[in-house]
Amino acid sequence: MINIEKNLGFLNNQQLLAVKKTKQSCLVLAGAGSGKTRVLTMRIYYILASKLALPNQILSVTFTNKAANEMRSRVGDMFNRSLEGWWVGTFHSICAKILRSYAQEVGLKNDFVIIDKEDQIKLIKNICEIEKINTSEKNPNYFLSFIDRFKNESLTANDINNMKEKKYEKNVIKIYNIYEKELLRLNCCDFGNLILHCISIFRNNKNILKRYQNQFKYILVDEYQDINFAQQKWLKYLYEGHKNICCVGDDDQSIYSWRGAEVKNILNFEKFFYTNTIIRLEQNYRSTKKILNCASHLISHNKGRYGKKLWSEGNIGDKIEVKGHWETKEEAQSISSQIELLIKDNISLNEIAILMRIAAHTRALEERFLNIGLPYRIVGGLRFYERKEIKDAIAYLRISNNLSDDLALARIINVPRRGIGQITIKKISLISREKQISMFDATREYLRSAKNSKGKIEINDLISKILKWNKLKDDMNHIELSELILEDSGYMKLVRNENNQQNNINNFDKLDNLYEFINSLKEFQNLGSFLEHISLVSENENSSKDNKINLMTIHSAKGLEFDHVFLIGWEEGVFPSKRSIEERGKEGLEEERRLAYVAITRARKTVSISFVNQNRYSYASHDFNRPSRFINELPKEDLEIFNSEVYNQESSFEELNQIEEQDFDNITPGKKRLISYNNNKVFDEWDFNQDFENTNLFNEGDKVLHKKFGNGNILKIEGETAQVQFDKFGTKMIFLRYINKKFD
DNA sequence: TTTGACGACATTTTT
DNA sequence: TGTCGTCAAA
């Protein structure tokens, strides 16, 4: 016992209270940086170390895999070993685990396939086609958003059908019904159904429910503010057993309302779980006082909140920098110069993060960083398993693993091209529907009846190969099998050909990704466990060992912290997002503000905010952007505002509104550049020269280094590009800006 | 029937 | 930037 107390010694009074109140349920309202994860891990540690429960009697639920992994490793560290049997994971992965055991209860087989949004859209498209629903006005996305919303609110197709009041369009209801039937027919489950199926098992089968209720003595939930109604209902079922749940959350950090999360859920906690124990963690251990002050000041503009007063014993810290730029290129240059300064102070790149509202805004930065050779990583963003080539590869593995995986077969049946077009596919799926057989079997059926043709021979070949792979599955090492499948199917050849023909970098990336994909199989025992894993994990598991600058959206930065944070794109319309305000009005704006709050509170030491006057989407006209209203909501005394034509300390947001757009329409890009260069001392001279030099530096015969292709020699220079002979990858045309000269 | 080329188009956030 | 739909050619 002494040892336990010693380990709890680092906690403050409020944290200690939250850890030790194990007899009853409680809600912990934890401000940003107040040691939320620490409380959760310590509570689990405390329960286990005091022998209040065994590991398999604890259920810890998170929203992201990242959070789950973090929890797993932190608790593991406390015991110096990983805990066997402990239930820790995302809502979705835990539901999947339960559902795998009892799939037949809801009409699925236990090898059901978990599908993603892309598959969902394809399904809905198919349904619209069969039902002859016009998709030009109401597209599949429109229908899917309804289906998602229903599922977030735990409304099954039956619930909708039984509604007395006809709230929804006929087609929405019709598609929802057919969609659900299709999922069962195809033995598929979307993300929403992982939760809903579990709920219906709990509701319909008391024995199964009792089993889990008895098992989970303690339930812990992270990021409770992100919970939607269905998830809450799910928790409630499990809670009714031992009635002990501890939820940690921060109403000011609720940023997932578009996924069904509602702040009101956290506000209802007391009623839902029969408790009035609310513990507030208000001491911040992360940020400087100035940063904290800015964040608090900003979030105080929101009305719908519990209200907390964050305080800190930390340093006062530097002022928050606010910088205006003409265009994204200059923003990127400015940031890279600031980072150069940080590097001179020996600051690790891992401690630097650039956060943005929109994932696509990494582009200008990436270009800049590639140009001057600063290493960076993109967290989240383009998720690895969602790339086209990876999904194709996965589809090949899926169909080999499970012959009745129709969606997988549909994806690759004509990739690479085998002379099977839409019409043939339609014929096959008709057979599959009429005879109630899988698409794979339907294809064989079709082959028997169809006339001989080139397409038929190829498809026959594919079918027999799939059969062969399927047989090999149990005897062959899954990595070798995967390599065999991708080679044998001609898919690798297709990607290689594209690569040679177009000489472009993207296709090399594809090949690279495929190798990486095969490599990632090593961590799994067999194909099945790998496929299960990737259907639930869409994150890039980037190794954070390398020293790199972190680029990510604010959403994916939640739960992380960095010494130095750059926040880009603080422009009206971008942040707060125009769309968000248009769709949800005040609610939307408040959520955007919470997002800004999350962004600022990621920083430990410094924050630098920037905005760009010219429209970010460079193809668009010369639209003019105003700085974000959030900048005006920060306390002036804590800001250091840098020169900008448009924004200065005196002008208020209202004044900025009055600037006439035409004033800026007539300025040429070159002039803009000049003005900003003169006005904005932030840009070092060498910064501009760098670009200039980079394109003029090269000579034929130079040794160069390319990020992907490695070492090579320049054969010929043509304008902005060069023909480069690479040591390992042959001759390619490469933009000069993507290569660096090598000096031996 | 399938394929490739071409232009139009839209671009929030994610388990 | 990259995906989608349309159209003409094979």
mmCIF file of N, CA and C in Angstrom, chain A residues 301-400:
data_model
loop_
_atom_site.group_PDB
_atom_site.id
_atom_site.type_symbol
_atom_site.label_atom_id
_atom_site.label_comp_id
_atom_site.label_asym_id
_atom_site.label_seq_id
_atom_site.Cartn_x
_atom_site.Cartn_y
_atom_site.Cartn_z
ATOM 1 N N HIS A 301 -15.911 33.825 -24.948
ATOM 2 C CA HIS A 301 -16.919 34.337 -25.874
ATOM 3 C C HIS A 301 -18.016 33.311 -26.150
ATOM 4 N N ASN A 302 -17.795 32.093 -25.719
ATOM 5 C CA ASN A 302 -18.828 31.065 -25.911
ATOM 6 C C ASN A 302 -19.843 31.086 -24.784
ATOM 7 N N LYS A 303 -21.095 30.796 -25.144
ATOM 8 C CA LYS A 303 -22.138 30.834 -24.106
ATOM 9 C C LYS A 303 -22.421 29.446 -23.531
ATOM 10 N N GLY A 304 -22.514 28.441 -24.401
ATOM 11 C CA GLY A 304 -22.903 27.120 -23.930
ATOM 12 C C GLY A 304 -21.756 26.343 -23.322
ATOM 13 N N ARG A 305 -21.441 26.607 -22.057
ATOM 14 C CA ARG A 305 -20.352 25.847 -21.436
ATOM 15 C C ARG A 305 -20.544 25.757 -19.921
ATOM 16 N N TYR A 306 -19.915 24.750 -19.346
ATOM 17 C CA TYR A 306 -19.947 24.580 -17.898
ATOM 18 C C TYR A 306 -19.227 25.746 -17.212
ATOM 19 N N GLY A 307 -18.108 26.125 -17.809
ATOM 20 C CA GLY A 307 -17.314 27.201 -17.225
ATOM 21 C C GLY A 307 -16.255 26.673 -16.287
ATOM 22 N N LYS A 308 -15.030 27.050 -16.579
ATOM 23 C CA LYS A 308 -13.914 26.640 -15.733
ATOM 24 C C LYS A 308 -12.964 27.820 -15.651
ATOM 25 N N LYS A 309 -12.198 27.840 -14.614
ATOM 26 C CA LYS A 309 -11.159 28.859 -14.545
ATOM 27 C C LYS A 309 -9.814 28.166 -14.497
ATOM 28 N N LEU A 310 -9.127 28.185 -15.602
ATOM 29 C CA LEU A 310 -7.826 27.544 -15.630
ATOM 30 C C LEU A 310 -6.777 28.479 -15.038
ATOM 31 N N TRP A 311 -5.896 27.898 -14.257
ATOM 32 C CA TRP A 311 -4.806 28.708 -13.718
ATOM 33 C C TRP A 311 -3.514 27.916 -13.785
ATOM 34 N N SER A 312 -2.423 28.607 -13.622
ATOM 35 C CA SER A 312 -1.140 27.943 -13.775
ATOM 36 C C SER A 312 -0.108 28.573 -12.857
ATOM 37 N N GLU A 313 0.828 27.752 -12.436
ATOM 38 C CA GLU A 313 1.939 28.286 -11.646
ATOM 39 C C GLU A 313 3.156 28.462 -12.523
ATOM 40 N N GLY A 314 2.980 28.296 -13.810
ATOM 41 C CA GLY A 314 4.114 28.312 -14.737
ATOM 42 C C GLY A 314 4.629 29.702 -15.037
ATOM 43 N N ASN A 315 5.518 29.771 -15.998
ATOM 44 C CA ASN A 315 6.110 31.048 -16.418
ATOM 45 C C ASN A 315 5.078 31.937 -17.076
ATOM 46 N N ILE A 316 5.377 33.218 -17.070
ATOM 47 C CA ILE A 316 4.512 34.142 -17.799
ATOM 48 C C ILE A 316 4.630 33.887 -19.299
ATOM 49 N N GLY A 317 5.844 33.775 -19.758
ATOM 50 C CA GLY A 317 6.072 33.395 -21.155
ATOM 51 C C GLY A 317 6.038 34.565 -22.121
ATOM 52 N N ASP A 318 6.255 34.247 -23.376
ATOM 53 C CA ASP A 318 6.304 35.266 -24.431
ATOM 54 C C ASP A 318 4.905 35.635 -24.884
ATOM 55 N N LYS A 319 4.844 36.787 -25.543
ATOM 56 C CA LYS A 319 3.578 37.171 -26.154
ATOM 57 C C LYS A 319 3.262 36.249 -27.334
ATOM 58 N N ILE A 320 2.005 36.225 -27.673
ATOM 59 C CA ILE A 320 1.583 35.437 -28.830
ATOM 60 C C ILE A 320 1.799 36.271 -30.087
ATOM 61 N N GLU A 321 2.472 35.703 -31.052
ATOM 62 C CA GLU A 321 2.729 36.456 -32.281
ATOM 63 C C GLU A 321 1.560 36.333 -33.240
ATOM 64 N N VAL A 322 1.220 37.433 -33.880
ATOM 65 C CA VAL A 322 0.208 37.414 -34.930
ATOM 66 C C VAL A 322 0.815 38.026 -36.178
ATOM 67 N N LYS A 323 0.786 37.283 -37.276
ATOM 68 C CA LYS A 323 1.435 37.761 -38.486
ATOM 69 C C LYS A 323 0.515 37.686 -39.689
ATOM 70 N N GLY A 324 0.550 38.743 -40.471
ATOM 71 C CA GLY A 324 -0.231 38.735 -41.698
ATOM 72 C C GLY A 324 0.669 38.548 -42.905
ATOM 73 N N HIS A 325 0.179 37.842 -43.912
ATOM 74 C CA HIS A 325 0.957 37.628 -45.137
ATOM 75 C C HIS A 325 0.070 37.830 -46.339
ATOM 76 N N TRP A 326 0.732 38.028 -47.491
ATOM 77 C CA TRP A 326 -0.049 38.196 -48.708
ATOM 78 C C TRP A 326 -0.551 36.886 -49.254
ATOM 79 N N GLU A 327 0.310 35.907 -49.261
ATOM 80 C CA GLU A 327 -0.110 34.635 -49.837
ATOM 81 C C GLU A 327 0.534 33.488 -49.080
ATOM 82 N N THR A 328 0.045 32.303 -49.359
ATOM 83 C CA THR A 328 0.482 31.145 -48.590
ATOM 84 C C THR A 328 1.981 30.888 -48.701
ATOM 85 N N LYS A 329 2.509 31.217 -49.861
ATOM 86 C CA LYS A 329 3.938 31.002 -50.069
ATOM 87 C C LYS A 329 4.753 31.786 -49.043
ATOM 88 N N GLU A 330 4.292 33.008 -48.833
ATOM 89 C CA GLU A 330 5.031 33.848 -47.903
ATOM 90 C C GLU A 330 4.812 33.414 -46.464
ATOM 91 N N GLU A 331 3.617 32.957 -46.205
ATOM 92 C CA GLU A 331 3.345 32.417 -44.875
ATOM 93 C C GLU A 331 4.301 31.258 -44.599
ATOM 94 N N ALA A 332 4.436 30.408 -45.600
ATOM 95 C CA ALA A 332 5.321 29.253 -45.447
ATOM 96 C C ALA A 332 6.761 29.707 -45.259
ATOM 97 N N GLN A 333 7.158 30.707 -46.011
ATOM 98 C CA GLN A 333 8.529 31.199 -45.875
ATOM 99 C C GLN A 333 8.761 31.776 -44.493
ATOM 100 N N SER A 334 7.800 32.552 -44.042
ATOM 101 C CA SER A 334 7.928 33.169 -42.728
ATOM 102 C C SER A 334 8.073 32.105 -41.650
ATOM 103 N N ILE A 335 7.225 31.097 -41.735
ATOM 104 C CA ILE A 335 7.276 30.044 -40.725
ATOM 105 C C ILE A 335 8.597 29.295 -40.790
ATOM 106 N N SER A 336 9.054 29.032 -42.012
ATOM 107 C CA SER A 336 10.311 28.295 -42.095
ATOM 108 C C SER A 336 11.457 29.114 -41.536
ATOM 109 N N SER A 337 11.426 30.453 -41.702
ATOM 110 C CA SER A 337 12.502 31.255 -41.102
ATOM 111 C C SER A 337 12.437 31.213 -39.589
ATOM 112 N N GLN A 338 11.223 31.253 -39.077
ATOM 113 C CA GLN A 338 11.095 31.177 -37.618
ATOM 114 C C GLN A 338 11.599 29.840 -37.098
ATOM 115 N N ILE A 339 11.321 28.806 -37.889
ATOM 116 C CA ILE A 339 11.796 27.490 -37.464
ATOM 117 C C ILE A 339 13.318 27.420 -37.516
ATOM 118 N N GLU A 340 13.894 28.055 -38.539
ATOM 119 C CA GLU A 340 15.359 28.102 -38.612
ATOM 120 C C GLU A 340 15.940 28.719 -37.334
ATOM 121 N N LEU A 341 15.274 29.756 -36.856
ATOM 122 C CA LEU A 341 15.747 30.391 -35.624
ATOM 123 C C LEU A 341 15.658 29.430 -34.444
ATOM 124 N N LEU A 342 14.548 28.698 -34.390
ATOM 125 C CA LEU A 342 14.394 27.719 -33.308
ATOM 126 C C LEU A 342 15.478 26.649 -33.383
ATOM 127 N N ILE A 343 15.799 26.255 -34.612
ATOM 128 C CA ILE A 343 16.825 25.235 -34.781
ATOM 129 C C ILE A 343 18.169 25.741 -34.252
ATOM 130 N N LYS A 344 18.438 27.015 -34.485
ATOM 131 C CA LYS A 344 19.680 27.597 -33.962
ATOM 132 C C LYS A 344 19.728 27.516 -32.447
ATOM 133 N N ASP A 345 18.576 27.558 -31.818
ATOM 134 C CA ASP A 345 18.518 27.418 -30.362
ATOM 135 C C ASP A 345 18.491 25.961 -29.923
ATOM 136 N N ASN A 346 18.817 25.073 -30.857
ATOM 137 C CA ASN A 346 18.877 23.638 -30.538
ATOM 138 C C ASN A 346 17.547 23.050 -30.121
ATOM 139 N N ILE A 347 16.487 23.559 -30.708
ATOM 140 C CA ILE A 347 15.185 23.011 -30.349
ATOM 141 C C ILE A 347 14.840 21.858 -31.289
ATOM 142 N N SER A 348 14.372 20.783 -30.700
ATOM 143 C CA SER A 348 14.065 19.599 -31.498
ATOM 144 C C SER A 348 12.858 19.855 -32.395
ATOM 145 N N LEU A 349 12.935 19.390 -33.634
ATOM 146 C CA LEU A 349 11.827 19.594 -34.566
ATOM 147 C C LEU A 349 10.557 18.906 -34.075
ATOM 148 N N ASN A 350 10.734 17.839 -33.322
ATOM 149 C CA ASN A 350 9.560 17.135 -32.804
ATOM 150 C C ASN A 350 8.723 18.011 -31.884
ATOM 151 N N GLU A 351 9.354 19.036 -31.352
ATOM 152 C CA GLU A 351 8.642 19.923 -30.437
ATOM 153 C C GLU A 351 7.969 21.076 -31.163
ATOM 154 N N ILE A 352 8.004 21.032 -32.492
ATOM 155 C CA ILE A 352 7.381 22.089 -33.279
ATOM 156 C C ILE A 352 6.180 21.506 -34.016
ATOM 157 N N ALA A 353 5.055 22.196 -33.938
ATOM 158 C CA ALA A 353 3.874 21.722 -34.672
ATOM 159 C C ALA A 353 3.248 22.878 -35.436
ATOM 160 N N ILE A 354 2.775 22.574 -36.609
ATOM 161 C CA ILE A 354 2.010 23.547 -37.376
ATOM 162 C C ILE A 354 0.604 22.992 -37.511
ATOM 163 N N LEU A 355 -0.355 23.731 -36.988
ATOM 164 C CA LEU A 355 -1.730 23.234 -36.976
ATOM 165 C C LEU A 355 -2.592 24.045 -37.926
ATOM 166 N N MET A 356 -3.486 23.360 -38.600
ATOM 167 C CA MET A 356 -4.342 24.065 -39.558
ATOM 168 C C MET A 356 -5.775 23.558 -39.476
ATOM 169 N N ARG A 357 -6.671 24.374 -39.988
ATOM 170 C CA ARG A 357 -8.081 24.009 -39.958
ATOM 171 C C ARG A 357 -8.381 22.928 -40.973
ATOM 172 N N ILE A 358 -7.715 23.041 -42.128
ATOM 173 C CA ILE A 358 -8.034 22.169 -43.251
ATOM 174 C C ILE A 358 -6.796 21.377 -43.650
ATOM 175 N N ALA A 359 -6.949 20.087 -43.806
ATOM 176 C CA ALA A 359 -5.812 19.220 -44.098
ATOM 177 C C ALA A 359 -5.063 19.662 -45.349
ATOM 178 N N ALA A 360 -5.802 20.171 -46.336
ATOM 179 C CA ALA A 360 -5.180 20.505 -47.613
ATOM 180 C C ALA A 360 -4.194 21.667 -47.493
ATOM 181 N N HIS A 361 -4.246 22.381 -46.389
ATOM 182 C CA HIS A 361 -3.374 23.542 -46.271
ATOM 183 C C HIS A 361 -1.918 23.221 -45.993
ATOM 184 N N THR A 362 -1.603 21.955 -45.968
ATOM 185 C CA THR A 362 -0.193 21.605 -45.776
ATOM 186 C C THR A 362 0.642 21.893 -47.013
ATOM 187 N N ARG A 363 -0.019 22.029 -48.158
ATOM 188 C CA ARG A 363 0.697 22.045 -49.425
ATOM 189 C C ARG A 363 1.839 23.051 -49.524
ATOM 190 N N ALA A 364 1.486 24.327 -49.272
ATOM 191 C CA ALA A 364 2.497 25.372 -49.400
ATOM 192 C C ALA A 364 3.667 25.099 -48.456
ATOM 193 N N LEU A 365 3.338 24.632 -47.269
ATOM 194 C CA LEU A 365 4.377 24.346 -46.293
ATOM 195 C C LEU A 365 5.263 23.206 -46.754
ATOM 196 N N GLU A 366 4.616 22.167 -47.253
ATOM 197 C CA GLU A 366 5.398 21.020 -47.718
ATOM 198 C C GLU A 366 6.390 21.426 -48.801
ATOM 199 N N GLU A 367 5.874 22.217 -49.717
ATOM 200 C CA GLU A 367 6.721 22.644 -50.820
ATOM 201 C C GLU A 367 7.931 23.399 -50.290
ATOM 202 N N ARG A 368 7.645 24.280 -49.374
ATOM 203 C CA ARG A 368 8.702 25.089 -48.779
ATOM 204 C C ARG A 368 9.715 24.205 -48.051
ATOM 205 N N PHE A 369 9.222 23.281 -47.268
ATOM 206 C CA PHE A 369 10.114 22.448 -46.468
ATOM 207 C C PHE A 369 10.953 21.528 -47.348
ATOM 208 N N LEU A 370 10.345 21.050 -48.417
ATOM 209 C CA LEU A 370 11.109 20.212 -49.340
ATOM 210 C C LEU A 370 12.219 21.042 -49.976
ATOM 211 N N ASN A 371 11.832 22.245 -50.300
ATOM 212 C CA ASN A 371 12.743 23.162 -50.960
ATOM 213 C C ASN A 371 14.000 23.428 -50.142
ATOM 214 N N ILE A 372 13.820 23.718 -48.865
ATOM 215 C CA ILE A 372 14.980 24.071 -48.066
ATOM 216 C C ILE A 372 15.439 22.916 -47.183
ATOM 217 N N GLY A 373 14.855 21.739 -47.415
ATOM 218 C CA GLY A 373 15.368 20.540 -46.754
ATOM 219 C C GLY A 373 15.063 20.434 -45.274
ATOM 220 N N LEU A 374 13.910 20.944 -44.853
ATOM 221 C CA LEU A 374 13.497 20.726 -43.463
ATOM 222 C C LEU A 374 12.620 19.476 -43.398
ATOM 223 N N PRO A 375 12.992 18.529 -42.553
ATOM 224 C CA PRO A 375 12.177 17.307 -42.477
ATOM 225 C C PRO A 375 10.867 17.547 -41.744
ATOM 226 N N TYR A 376 9.798 16.958 -42.264
ATOM 227 C CA TYR A 376 8.503 17.137 -41.630
ATOM 228 C C TYR A 376 7.730 15.841 -41.719
ATOM 229 N N ARG A 377 6.709 15.726 -40.907
ATOM 230 C CA ARG A 377 5.810 14.591 -41.017
ATOM 231 C C ARG A 377 4.385 15.109 -40.998
ATOM 232 N N ILE A 378 3.534 14.441 -41.747
ATOM 233 C CA ILE A 378 2.127 14.812 -41.715
ATOM 234 C C ILE A 378 1.391 13.806 -40.853
ATOM 235 N N VAL A 379 0.773 14.279 -39.804
ATOM 236 C CA VAL A 379 0.054 13.391 -38.893
ATOM 237 C C VAL A 379 -1.401 13.345 -39.333
ATOM 238 N N GLY A 380 -1.945 12.152 -39.408
ATOM 239 C CA GLY A 380 -3.335 12.040 -39.876
ATOM 240 C C GLY A 380 -3.403 12.428 -41.334
ATOM 241 N N GLY A 381 -4.184 13.423 -41.652
ATOM 242 C CA GLY A 381 -4.232 13.930 -43.017
ATOM 243 C C GLY A 381 -4.555 12.847 -44.021
ATOM 244 N N LEU A 382 -3.671 12.697 -44.982
ATOM 245 C CA LEU A 382 -3.869 11.633 -45.969
ATOM 246 C C LEU A 382 -3.576 10.314 -45.294
ATOM 247 N N ARG A 383 -4.600 9.637 -44.905
ATOM 248 C CA ARG A 383 -4.351 8.429 -44.159
ATOM 249 C C ARG A 383 -3.864 7.304 -45.060
ATOM 250 N N PHE A 384 -2.893 6.620 -44.572
ATOM 251 C CA PHE A 384 -2.201 5.625 -45.389
ATOM 252 C C PHE A 384 -3.154 4.598 -45.995
ATOM 253 N N TYR A 385 -4.003 4.034 -45.153
ATOM 254 C CA TYR A 385 -4.867 2.958 -45.640
ATOM 255 C C TYR A 385 -6.015 3.452 -46.519
ATOM 256 N N GLU A 386 -6.096 4.760 -46.695
ATOM 257 C CA GLU A 386 -7.148 5.252 -47.565
ATOM 258 C C GLU A 386 -6.634 5.632 -48.944
ATOM 259 N N ARG A 387 -5.359 5.474 -49.156
ATOM 260 C CA ARG A 387 -4.842 5.746 -50.495
ATOM 261 C C ARG A 387 -5.384 4.703 -51.459
ATOM 262 N N LYS A 388 -5.535 5.152 -52.682
ATOM 263 C CA LYS A 388 -6.155 4.296 -53.681
ATOM 264 C C LYS A 388 -5.403 2.979 -53.867
ATOM 265 N N GLU A 389 -4.095 3.103 -54.050
ATOM 266 C CA GLU A 389 -3.320 1.891 -54.327
ATOM 267 C C GLU A 389 -3.355 0.932 -53.147
ATOM 268 N N ILE A 390 -3.389 1.495 -51.945
ATOM 269 C CA ILE A 390 -3.427 0.636 -50.763
ATOM 270 C C ILE A 390 -4.794 -0.048 -50.658
ATOM 271 N N LYS A 391 -5.830 0.721 -50.963
ATOM 272 C CA LYS A 391 -7.158 0.109 -50.905
ATOM 273 C C LYS A 391 -7.315 -0.981 -51.956
ATOM 274 N N ASP A 392 -6.732 -0.752 -53.117
ATOM 275 C CA ASP A 392 -6.748 -1.804 -54.142
ATOM 276 C C ASP A 392 -6.052 -3.057 -53.628
ATOM 277 N N ALA A 393 -4.880 -2.835 -53.051
ATOM 278 C CA ALA A 393 -4.122 -3.982 -52.535
ATOM 279 C C ALA A 393 -4.926 -4.697 -51.449
ATOM 280 N N ILE A 394 -5.527 -3.903 -50.576
ATOM 281 C CA ILE A 394 -6.336 -4.500 -49.505
ATOM 282 C C ILE A 394 -7.483 -5.314 -50.097
ATOM 283 N N ALA A 395 -8.097 -4.776 -51.152
ATOM 284 C CA ALA A 395 -9.216 -5.491 -51.771
ATOM 285 C C ALA A 395 -8.757 -6.851 -52.302
ATOM 286 N N TYR A 396 -7.573 -6.893 -52.893
ATOM 287 C CA TYR A 396 -7.046 -8.182 -53.351
ATOM 288 C C TYR A 396 -6.874 -9.160 -52.192
ATOM 289 N N LEU A 397 -6.344 -8.637 -51.092
ATOM 290 C CA LEU A 397 -6.163 -9.516 -49.938
ATOM 291 C C LEU A 397 -7.514 -9.940 -49.362
ATOM 292 N N ARG A 398 -8.454 -9.008 -49.363
ATOM 293 C CA ARG A 398 -9.763 -9.318 -48.801
ATOM 294 C C ARG A 398 -10.460 -10.430 -49.581
ATOM 295 N N ILE A 399 -10.447 -10.313 -50.885
ATOM 296 C CA ILE A 399 -11.162 -11.328 -51.677
ATOM 297 C C ILE A 399 -10.440 -12.674 -51.575
ATOM 298 N N SER A 400 -9.127 -12.637 -51.425
ATOM 299 C CA SER A 400 -8.410 -13.912 -51.275
ATOM 300 C C SER A 400 -8.693 -14.530 -49.915
#
